[in-house]
Amino acid sequence: MLSEKIEGYNAYWKGKTKSSNPYHWSDETWWMVESWDEGWVEAEDEDYDDD
């Protein structure tokens, strides 16, 4: 897992919203934004699986 994805994953479990992604979209960093979002969504999916 990429470090940005791990950050997003951990951010979800710390109660942060998806809009708290610290990376800003640009031609050079778009993949960091998407990776962080993927990690956040993955954690959200796991959280709902437990219900």
Backbone atoms as SQL, in Angstrom:
CREATE TABLE atoms (id INTEGER PRIMARY KEY, chain TEXT, resi INTEGER, resn TEXT, atom TEXT, x REAL, y REAL, z REAL);
INSERT INTO atoms VALUES
  (1, 'A', 1, 'MET', 'N', 0.848, -1.167, 0.000),
  (2, 'A', 1, 'MET', 'CA', 0.000, 0.000, 0.000),
  (3, 'A', 1, 'MET', 'C', 0.904, 1.245, 0.000),
  (4, 'A', 2, 'LEU', 'N', 0.564, 2.212, -0.827),
  (5, 'A', 2, 'LEU', 'CA', 1.314, 3.458, -0.880),
  (6, 'A', 2, 'LEU', 'C', 1.138, 4.249, 0.408),
  (7, 'A', 3, 'SER', 'N', 2.136, 5.042, 0.754),
  (8, 'A', 3, 'SER', 'CA', 2.063, 5.800, 2.005),
  (9, 'A', 3, 'SER', 'C', 0.873, 6.760, 2.027),
  (10, 'A', 4, 'GLU', 'N', 0.527, 7.353, 0.873),
  (11, 'A', 4, 'GLU', 'CA', -0.630, 8.245, 0.828),
  (12, 'A', 4, 'GLU', 'C', -1.922, 7.488, 1.090),
  (13, 'A', 5, 'LYS', 'N', -1.992, 6.276, 0.578),
  (14, 'A', 5, 'LYS', 'CA', -3.179, 5.456, 0.796),
  (15, 'A', 5, 'LYS', 'C', -3.288, 5.072, 2.272),
  (16, 'A', 6, 'ILE', 'N', -2.168, 4.761, 2.878),
  (17, 'A', 6, 'ILE', 'CA', -2.144, 4.438, 4.307),
  (18, 'A', 6, 'ILE', 'C', -2.578, 5.652, 5.124),
  (19, 'A', 7, 'GLU', 'N', -2.119, 6.835, 4.738),
  (20, 'A', 7, 'GLU', 'CA', -2.516, 8.058, 5.438),
  (21, 'A', 7, 'GLU', 'C', -4.029, 8.253, 5.372),
  (22, 'A', 8, 'GLY', 'N', -4.599, 8.048, 4.189),
  (23, 'A', 8, 'GLY', 'CA', -6.046, 8.188, 4.038),
  (24, 'A', 8, 'GLY', 'C', -6.800, 7.159, 4.847),
  (25, 'A', 9, 'TYR', 'N', -6.306, 5.934, 4.830),
  (26, 'A', 9, 'TYR', 'CA', -6.902, 4.843, 5.598),
  (27, 'A', 9, 'TYR', 'C', -6.905, 5.200, 7.091),
  (28, 'A', 10, 'ASN', 'N', -5.766, 5.637, 7.588),
  (29, 'A', 10, 'ASN', 'CA', -5.653, 5.986, 9.003),
  (30, 'A', 10, 'ASN', 'C', -6.484, 7.210, 9.349),
  (31, 'A', 11, 'ALA', 'N', -6.587, 8.151, 8.425),
  (32, 'A', 11, 'ALA', 'CA', -7.374, 9.362, 8.668),
  (33, 'A', 11, 'ALA', 'C', -8.836, 9.008, 8.918),
  (34, 'A', 12, 'TYR', 'N', -9.354, 8.040, 8.171),
  (35, 'A', 12, 'TYR', 'CA', -10.746, 7.631, 8.389),
  (36, 'A', 12, 'TYR', 'C', -10.926, 7.136, 9.815),
  (37, 'A', 13, 'TRP', 'N', -10.037, 6.284, 10.273),
  (38, 'A', 13, 'TRP', 'CA', -10.168, 5.703, 11.609),
  (39, 'A', 13, 'TRP', 'C', -9.925, 6.720, 12.709),
  (40, 'A', 14, 'LYS', 'N', -9.289, 7.846, 12.368),
  (41, 'A', 14, 'LYS', 'CA', -9.101, 8.930, 13.341),
  (42, 'A', 14, 'LYS', 'C', -10.273, 9.896, 13.325),
  (43, 'A', 15, 'GLY', 'N', -11.287, 9.610, 12.504),
  (44, 'A', 15, 'GLY', 'CA', -12.488, 10.432, 12.477),
  (45, 'A', 15, 'GLY', 'C', -12.434, 11.615, 11.528),
  (46, 'A', 16, 'LYS', 'N', -11.440, 11.651, 10.654),
  (47, 'A', 16, 'LYS', 'CA', -11.337, 12.760, 9.712),
  (48, 'A', 16, 'LYS', 'C', -12.259, 12.526, 8.521),
  (49, 'A', 17, 'THR', 'N', -12.736, 13.610, 7.951),
  (50, 'A', 17, 'THR', 'CA', -13.616, 13.514, 6.786),
  (51, 'A', 17, 'THR', 'C', -12.790, 13.338, 5.520),
  (52, 'A', 18, 'LYS', 'N', -13.451, 12.887, 4.480),
  (53, 'A', 18, 'LYS', 'CA', -12.763, 12.694, 3.205),
  (54, 'A', 18, 'LYS', 'C', -12.226, 14.016, 2.667),
  (55, 'A', 19, 'SER', 'N', -12.887, 15.112, 2.992),
  (56, 'A', 19, 'SER', 'CA', -12.436, 16.422, 2.516),
  (57, 'A', 19, 'SER', 'C', -11.183, 16.924, 3.250),
  (58, 'A', 20, 'SER', 'N', -10.717, 16.176, 4.246),
  (59, 'A', 20, 'SER', 'CA', -9.509, 16.587, 4.966),
  (60, 'A', 20, 'SER', 'C', -8.233, 16.103, 4.280),
  (61, 'A', 21, 'ASN', 'N', -8.362, 15.595, 3.068),
  (62, 'A', 21, 'ASN', 'CA', -7.204, 15.151, 2.283),
  (63, 'A', 21, 'ASN', 'C', -6.187, 16.290, 2.212),
  (64, 'A', 22, 'PRO', 'N', -4.951, 16.071, 2.696),
  (65, 'A', 22, 'PRO', 'CA', -3.958, 17.150, 2.741),
  (66, 'A', 22, 'PRO', 'C', -3.292, 17.440, 1.395),
  (67, 'A', 23, 'TYR', 'N', -3.521, 16.599, 0.416),
  (68, 'A', 23, 'TYR', 'CA', -2.877, 16.773, -0.884),
  (69, 'A', 23, 'TYR', 'C', -3.750, 17.602, -1.807),
  (70, 'A', 24, 'HIS', 'N', -3.105, 18.468, -2.562),
  (71, 'A', 24, 'HIS', 'CA', -3.810, 19.351, -3.478),
  (72, 'A', 24, 'HIS', 'C', -3.606, 18.879, -4.911),
  (73, 'A', 25, 'TRP', 'N', -4.677, 18.904, -5.681),
  (74, 'A', 25, 'TRP', 'CA', -4.673, 18.397, -7.040),
  (75, 'A', 25, 'TRP', 'C', -3.785, 19.258, -7.943),
  (76, 'A', 26, 'SER', 'N', -2.875, 18.635, -8.650),
  (77, 'A', 26, 'SER', 'CA', -2.067, 19.291, -9.674),
  (78, 'A', 26, 'SER', 'C', -1.608, 18.219, -10.647),
  (79, 'A', 27, 'ASP', 'N', -0.959, 18.627, -11.706),
  (80, 'A', 27, 'ASP', 'CA', -0.466, 17.663, -12.687),
  (81, 'A', 27, 'ASP', 'C', 0.571, 16.714, -12.084),
  (82, 'A', 28, 'GLU', 'N', 1.260, 17.161, -11.044),
  (83, 'A', 28, 'GLU', 'CA', 2.296, 16.337, -10.425),
  (84, 'A', 28, 'GLU', 'C', 1.791, 15.514, -9.237),
  (85, 'A', 29, 'THR', 'N', 0.698, 15.956, -8.612),
  (86, 'A', 29, 'THR', 'CA', 0.272, 15.291, -7.367),
  (87, 'A', 29, 'THR', 'C', -1.092, 14.631, -7.438),
  (88, 'A', 30, 'TRP', 'N', -1.692, 14.564, -8.603),
  (89, 'A', 30, 'TRP', 'CA', -3.041, 13.984, -8.719),
  (90, 'A', 30, 'TRP', 'C', -3.087, 12.567, -8.164),
  (91, 'A', 31, 'TRP', 'N', -2.025, 11.811, -8.379),
  (92, 'A', 31, 'TRP', 'CA', -2.011, 10.414, -7.927),
  (93, 'A', 31, 'TRP', 'C', -1.982, 10.327, -6.401),
  (94, 'A', 32, 'MET', 'N', -1.394, 11.322, -5.748),
  (95, 'A', 32, 'MET', 'CA', -1.363, 11.339, -4.287),
  (96, 'A', 32, 'MET', 'C', -2.767, 11.594, -3.739),
  (97, 'A', 33, 'VAL', 'N', -3.479, 12.516, -4.386),
  (98, 'A', 33, 'VAL', 'CA', -4.854, 12.825, -3.991),
  (99, 'A', 33, 'VAL', 'C', -5.721, 11.582, -4.135),
  (100, 'A', 34, 'GLU', 'N', -5.622, 10.922, -5.285),
  (101, 'A', 34, 'GLU', 'CA', -6.441, 9.738, -5.527),
  (102, 'A', 34, 'GLU', 'C', -6.073, 8.591, -4.603),
  (103, 'A', 35, 'SER', 'N', -4.793, 8.418, -4.335),
  (104, 'A', 35, 'SER', 'CA', -4.352, 7.339, -3.451),
  (105, 'A', 35, 'SER', 'C', -4.868, 7.556, -2.028),
  (106, 'A', 36, 'TRP', 'N', -4.795, 8.790, -1.534),
  (107, 'A', 36, 'TRP', 'CA', -5.297, 9.108, -0.199),
  (108, 'A', 36, 'TRP', 'C', -6.789, 8.808, -0.130),
  (109, 'A', 37, 'ASP', 'N', -7.527, 9.257, -1.156),
  (110, 'A', 37, 'ASP', 'CA', -8.971, 9.008, -1.202),
  (111, 'A', 37, 'ASP', 'C', -9.280, 7.515, -1.224),
  (112, 'A', 38, 'GLU', 'N', -8.492, 6.736, -1.964),
  (113, 'A', 38, 'GLU', 'CA', -8.705, 5.285, -2.025),
  (114, 'A', 38, 'GLU', 'C', -8.543, 4.656, -0.640),
  (115, 'A', 39, 'GLY', 'N', -7.537, 5.093, 0.096),
  (116, 'A', 39, 'GLY', 'CA', -7.326, 4.568, 1.448),
  (117, 'A', 39, 'GLY', 'C', -8.474, 4.905, 2.373),
  (118, 'A', 40, 'TRP', 'N', -8.980, 6.135, 2.271),
  (119, 'A', 40, 'TRP', 'CA', -10.101, 6.573, 3.107),
  (120, 'A', 40, 'TRP', 'C', -11.335, 5.743, 2.806),
  (121, 'A', 41, 'VAL', 'N', -11.624, 5.546, 1.515),
  (122, 'A', 41, 'VAL', 'CA', -12.803, 4.779, 1.100),
  (123, 'A', 41, 'VAL', 'C', -12.666, 3.312, 1.510),
  (124, 'A', 42, 'GLU', 'N', -11.464, 2.766, 1.407),
  (125, 'A', 42, 'GLU', 'CA', -11.248, 1.374, 1.810),
  (126, 'A', 42, 'GLU', 'C', -11.564, 1.185, 3.296),
  (127, 'A', 43, 'ALA', 'N', -11.121, 2.116, 4.129),
  (128, 'A', 43, 'ALA', 'CA', -11.414, 2.031, 5.563),
  (129, 'A', 43, 'ALA', 'C', -12.907, 2.184, 5.817),
  (130, 'A', 44, 'GLU', 'N', -13.550, 3.084, 5.092),
  (131, 'A', 44, 'GLU', 'CA', -15.000, 3.264, 5.240),
  (132, 'A', 44, 'GLU', 'C', -15.736, 1.983, 4.885),
  (133, 'A', 45, 'ASP', 'N', -15.319, 1.325, 3.810),
  (134, 'A', 45, 'ASP', 'CA', -15.944, 0.062, 3.406),
  (135, 'A', 45, 'ASP', 'C', -15.766, -1.007, 4.479),
  (136, 'A', 46, 'GLU', 'N', -14.585, -1.080, 5.067),
  (137, 'A', 46, 'GLU', 'CA', -14.337, -2.064, 6.120),
  (138, 'A', 46, 'GLU', 'C', -15.183, -1.773, 7.354),
  (139, 'A', 47, 'ASP', 'N', -15.383, -0.510, 7.651),
  (140, 'A', 47, 'ASP', 'CA', -16.173, -0.123, 8.816),
  (141, 'A', 47, 'ASP', 'C', -17.623, -0.554, 8.633),
  (142, 'A', 48, 'TYR', 'N', -18.174, -0.370, 7.447),
  (143, 'A', 48, 'TYR', 'CA', -19.549, -0.769, 7.204),
  (144, 'A', 48, 'TYR', 'C', -19.712, -2.277, 7.148),
  (145, 'A', 49, 'ASP', 'N', -18.662, -2.996, 6.789),
  (146, 'A', 49, 'ASP', 'CA', -18.736, -4.450, 6.750),
  (147, 'A', 49, 'ASP', 'C', -18.940, -5.043, 8.134),
  (148, 'A', 50, 'ASP', 'N', -18.493, -4.336, 9.170),
  (149, 'A', 50, 'ASP', 'CA', -18.605, -4.838, 10.536),
  (150, 'A', 50, 'ASP', 'C', -20.003, -4.681, 11.128),
  (151, 'A', 51, 'ASP', 'N', -20.818, -3.838, 10.529),
  (152, 'A', 51, 'ASP', 'CA', -22.168, -3.582, 11.069),
  (153, 'A', 51, 'ASP', 'C', -23.128, -4.709, 10.816);
